[in-house]
């Protein structure tokens, strides 16, 4: 790769880096990163948080979705240097202990909402933020909530069910009432 | 793919950002939300050596509702504008349209002013700027200038902005009393760019239509406004069916769709006519309806 800017030393094969401070799952990290480092790559390669998956790298598939100050965003469309001072939450920050999955993760298990699992981290982060804003989703709202994430395995039906199941689990945990119009019948296992 | 090597500058004042853009010259590019730019960089369709990030600049994050216009700062995301109760009350067309721009995850980061600077004929908000008779303000080391939408857009993905200019805000004009607005589009999947889309603003006073304007997405090269006032003025709103055919004809003559792998030009032309007729019917025969998309995607 040749380039007419000074960031890449062709002779030495090295690239200039800048110090970057990144807050991920409540932990501050100081990293030295090239300007072109995407947030998705900083998470996976520099911080070894490989829960965030990378599919298309142009914003379409949703696999790389993380929360930026609580709101879902595509980490493949963000330069790491531009989100210093923001609070980033990855799927590991939502639940990183197989013995204690988060409500959304448990709902995915209950509802058989994943097969290969490649798309799952993007769904978990998206749904986590959605349920914060819409604690009582209808089935229709649940379907719309996941319409920006692609899954090549499941056919989506069980993912929609999982959204409603997660709402129900969150309510149970919080002692709140049933979710409205939920297709989850509570009988499946 | 990954972007080519670049330096990412994070200025903390507008002056510093303008100076950087000016000094670096053509190798520098403004980056706001990056939701249009980063895909282009990832695919290496562009390889600027320097990015000047404007998301850290103070004072560009406000939505100001005035008597004449809704002013949107360069850092305001699509999502912030969509959710602003004050902006919705002043100009419902903003929210009616914004819920159709990509997915929430893209709207959470992408800015409305950035999409105007990007000037994509498939983008909704450049058209809304034109339809509302809006303006933008651009600044550079040479000073400030305000441009009307009609003078800003010169071609697909092309504006009159100089590479070292920053758009600091866009002003969407408010409609006169009694104006009903709506937006509708058809996309292959929810959140995709539209195959065709249309917005209508029609003024109804004492049951009679007065002014009417329409704008289009994905079927014109640059955002242009189609004035329908002469067709509808003075007619009873609940008799709009009588002019629907003439409106559709006018729309067909105005637009200039192209064929691609998703749809032929002929299909897009037909579709735009259907959308135009639907908007006219929705807005004149009964209460202005929320689009089903809007209801579904919960603009709350
Ligand atoms: C999967 C996907 C789907 C999408 N679907 C749609 C859709 O349906 N409809 C739609 O309209 N858009 C869509 N978008 C694009 C989205 O709306 C972008 O947010 C928007 O077009 C650009 O805003 P941004 O802040 O991200 O700008 P950036 O990507 O940062 O910049 C875009 C361009 O504008 C320039 N620029 C940005 N801000 C300024 C400024 N203040 N002054 C001067 N120049 C500036 C940049 O230099 C760049 O050339 C989609 C994007 C993705 C990834
Ligand atoms: S990898 Fe980011 S959206 Fe597909
Ligand atoms: S489970 Fe395989 S892509 Fe979704």
XYZ file of N, CA and C in Angstrom, chain A residues 1 3-8 15 18 34-36 38 41 45 54 56-60 65 68 71-74 76-79 81-84 86 133-134 140-141 144 147-150, chain B residues 1-8 10 27 31 33-36 38-39 41-44 47-51 53 55 79 83 103-106 108-109 189-192 295-298 300:
270
model
N 0.851 -1.203 0.000
C 0.000 0.000 0.000
C 0.872 1.233 0.000
N 0.971 5.405 0.027
C 0.087 6.495 0.371
C 0.915 7.764 0.411
N 0.283 8.862 0.037
C 1.053 10.100 0.015
C 0.922 10.859 1.332
N 0.455 10.189 2.367
C 0.515 10.894 3.651
C 1.557 10.220 4.539
N 1.924 10.927 5.604
C 3.091 10.506 6.376
C 2.790 9.464 7.436
N 1.547 8.980 7.490
C 1.215 8.093 8.603
C 1.793 6.695 8.425
N 2.135 6.330 7.180
C 2.582 4.974 6.921
C 3.986 5.013 6.346
N 3.367 2.016 10.975
C 2.368 3.070 10.882
C 2.416 3.920 12.147
N -1.252 7.118 17.608
C -1.560 8.220 18.529
C -2.133 7.594 19.801
N -3.220 3.427 15.328
C -3.193 4.188 14.084
C -4.531 4.910 13.896
N -4.512 6.051 13.215
C -5.724 6.841 13.023
C -6.843 6.080 12.359
N -6.496 5.106 11.521
C -7.536 4.394 10.766
C -8.173 3.241 11.539
N -10.584 1.128 13.282
C -12.026 1.138 13.520
C -12.293 0.656 14.942
N -12.289 -3.046 15.332
C -10.962 -3.662 15.357
C -10.229 -3.372 16.661
N -9.014 -6.609 18.268
C -7.584 -6.869 18.141
C -6.780 -6.281 19.290
N -17.540 -9.070 13.284
C -17.449 -8.185 12.123
C -17.879 -8.944 10.878
N -19.910 -7.246 7.572
C -19.875 -6.553 6.288
C -18.934 -5.361 6.246
N -18.676 -4.755 7.393
C -17.899 -3.520 7.474
C -18.463 -2.392 6.618
N -19.750 -2.398 6.354
C -20.330 -1.160 5.858
C -21.704 -0.848 6.441
N -21.933 -1.331 7.631
C -23.092 -0.858 8.383
C -24.374 -1.616 8.148
N -24.333 -2.664 7.320
C -25.574 -3.300 6.897
C -25.975 -4.485 7.782
N -22.615 -4.403 16.261
C -23.313 -3.390 17.063
C -22.858 -3.397 18.521
N -23.023 2.847 22.491
C -22.218 4.053 22.683
C -23.059 4.972 23.555
N -26.586 3.769 23.540
C -27.341 3.661 22.283
C -26.613 2.754 21.291
N -27.349 1.866 20.602
C -26.677 0.982 19.646
C -26.083 1.738 18.454
N -24.868 1.376 18.113
C -24.203 1.934 16.931
C -23.379 0.820 16.271
N -23.012 1.068 15.007
C -22.155 0.115 14.281
C -20.694 0.421 14.596
N -18.173 -0.855 13.282
C -17.352 -0.893 12.065
C -17.376 0.437 11.330
N -18.257 1.367 11.731
C -18.353 2.660 11.045
C -17.894 3.795 11.948
N -17.038 3.481 12.917
C -16.582 4.507 13.851
C -15.073 4.392 14.002
N -14.376 5.518 13.848
C -12.947 5.520 14.137
C -12.769 5.645 15.647
N -10.568 6.850 17.516
C -10.127 8.138 18.055
C -11.286 9.113 18.234
N -12.424 8.846 17.565
C -13.536 9.801 17.635
C -14.509 9.509 18.782
N -14.276 8.447 19.533
C -15.214 8.147 20.628
C -14.514 8.106 21.989
N -13.408 8.864 22.097
C -12.749 8.983 23.399
C -13.684 9.762 24.308
N -16.371 8.593 25.516
C -17.705 7.973 25.492
C -17.653 6.649 26.255
N -35.693 1.299 26.384
C -36.631 2.326 25.891
C -38.067 1.820 25.817
N -38.236 0.529 25.549
C -39.570 -0.061 25.347
C -39.710 -1.288 26.225
N -45.045 -6.803 17.293
C -44.732 -6.005 16.112
C -43.537 -5.083 16.367
N -43.545 -4.458 17.531
C -42.416 -3.592 17.891
C -41.137 -4.416 18.041
N -39.793 -5.066 14.618
C -39.172 -3.857 14.053
C -37.820 -3.588 14.721
N -34.998 -5.355 13.053
C -35.001 -5.326 11.583
C -33.697 -4.787 11.006
N -32.833 -4.219 11.839
C -31.553 -3.729 11.333
C -30.411 -4.716 11.520
N -30.720 -5.933 11.919
C -29.686 -6.942 12.123
C -29.986 -8.153 11.241
N -28.943 -8.632 10.568
C -29.135 -9.784 9.693
C -28.712 -11.070 10.395
N -13.383 -4.577 4.206
C -12.026 -4.030 4.050
C -11.756 -2.938 5.067
N -10.492 -2.569 5.187
C -10.100 -1.519 6.131
C -9.734 -0.256 5.360
N -9.898 0.892 6.015
C -9.489 2.138 5.357
C -7.974 2.163 5.122
N -7.539 2.950 4.158
C -6.109 3.182 3.956
C -5.586 4.016 5.132
N -4.264 3.978 5.340
C -3.706 4.758 6.457
C -4.144 6.221 6.400
N -4.428 6.780 7.560
C -4.836 8.175 7.620
C -4.556 8.723 9.017
N -4.583 10.025 9.117
C -4.444 10.681 10.415
C -5.796 11.257 10.794
N -6.229 10.962 12.010
C -7.531 11.441 12.459
C -7.316 12.590 13.441
N -8.684 15.515 15.979
C -9.853 15.782 16.821
C -9.775 17.191 17.390
N -6.190 16.905 0.835
C -6.041 15.586 1.463
C -6.898 15.446 2.722
N -15.167 14.647 8.901
C -15.968 13.486 9.305
C -16.892 13.895 10.447
N -20.705 11.958 11.621
C -21.058 10.650 12.162
C -20.348 9.501 11.460
N -19.843 9.756 10.257
C -19.115 8.723 9.522
C -19.996 7.666 8.872
N -21.315 7.819 8.950
C -22.190 6.737 8.491
C -22.284 6.651 6.968
N -21.856 7.678 6.286
C -21.705 7.590 4.830
C -20.229 7.525 4.463
N -17.462 6.455 6.322
C -16.644 5.290 6.687
C -16.869 4.103 5.736
N -18.119 3.815 5.315
C -18.251 2.755 4.304
C -17.410 3.037 3.056
N -14.658 4.777 2.931
C -13.245 4.586 3.275
C -12.927 3.099 3.424
N -13.852 2.363 4.059
C -13.624 0.920 4.238
C -13.502 0.219 2.889
N -14.283 0.666 1.924
C -14.225 0.055 0.583
C -13.126 0.689 -0.268
N -12.424 1.650 0.310
C -11.329 2.359 -0.368
C -11.771 3.019 -1.665
N -9.515 7.697 -0.372
C -8.389 7.473 0.539
C -7.781 8.808 0.985
N -8.593 9.624 1.680
C -8.036 10.883 2.174
C -6.963 10.595 3.227
N -5.920 11.405 3.248
C -4.843 11.198 4.210
C -5.185 11.697 5.603
N -6.158 12.623 5.667
C -6.484 13.247 6.951
C -7.994 13.374 7.126
N -8.435 13.096 8.342
C -9.837 13.327 8.681
C -9.889 14.384 9.768
N -12.344 15.448 12.519
C -13.542 15.005 13.234
C -14.229 16.218 13.860
N -17.070 15.970 15.678
C -17.998 15.580 16.745
C -17.565 16.112 18.107
N -31.208 10.772 14.993
C -32.021 10.250 16.084
C -32.426 11.351 17.073
N -36.299 12.533 17.683
C -36.922 12.412 19.010
C -37.224 13.750 19.662
N -31.498 2.532 9.790
C -31.956 1.906 11.030
C -31.583 2.800 12.211
N -32.230 2.586 13.361
C -31.865 3.380 14.529
C -30.353 3.368 14.815
N -29.697 2.244 14.638
C -28.261 2.187 14.964
C -27.448 3.121 14.063
N -27.916 3.341 12.847
C -27.235 4.286 11.942
C -27.640 5.704 12.335
N -28.426 6.769 15.186
C -27.818 7.153 16.464
C -26.473 7.841 16.273
N -25.830 7.617 15.162
C -24.490 8.182 14.941
C -24.487 9.186 13.774
N -36.020 -3.583 1.931
C -36.045 -4.061 3.313
C -36.143 -2.844 4.209
N -36.690 -3.032 5.386
C -36.798 -1.912 6.317
C -35.404 -1.319 6.541
N -35.293 0.016 6.437
C -34.020 0.671 6.689
C -33.148 0.859 5.459
N -33.475 0.167 4.364
C -32.700 0.352 3.140
C -32.991 1.713 2.529
N -45.248 4.281 12.860
C -45.909 3.670 14.001
C -45.087 2.479 14.483
N -44.631 1.672 13.504
C -43.911 0.456 13.828
C -42.592 0.728 14.515
N -41.869 1.733 13.996
C -40.523 1.922 14.476
C -40.498 2.829 15.691
N -41.670 3.142 16.202
C -41.773 3.787 17.498
C -40.922 5.038 17.622
N -41.218 7.255 19.480
C -41.373 7.778 20.851
C -40.048 8.199 21.453
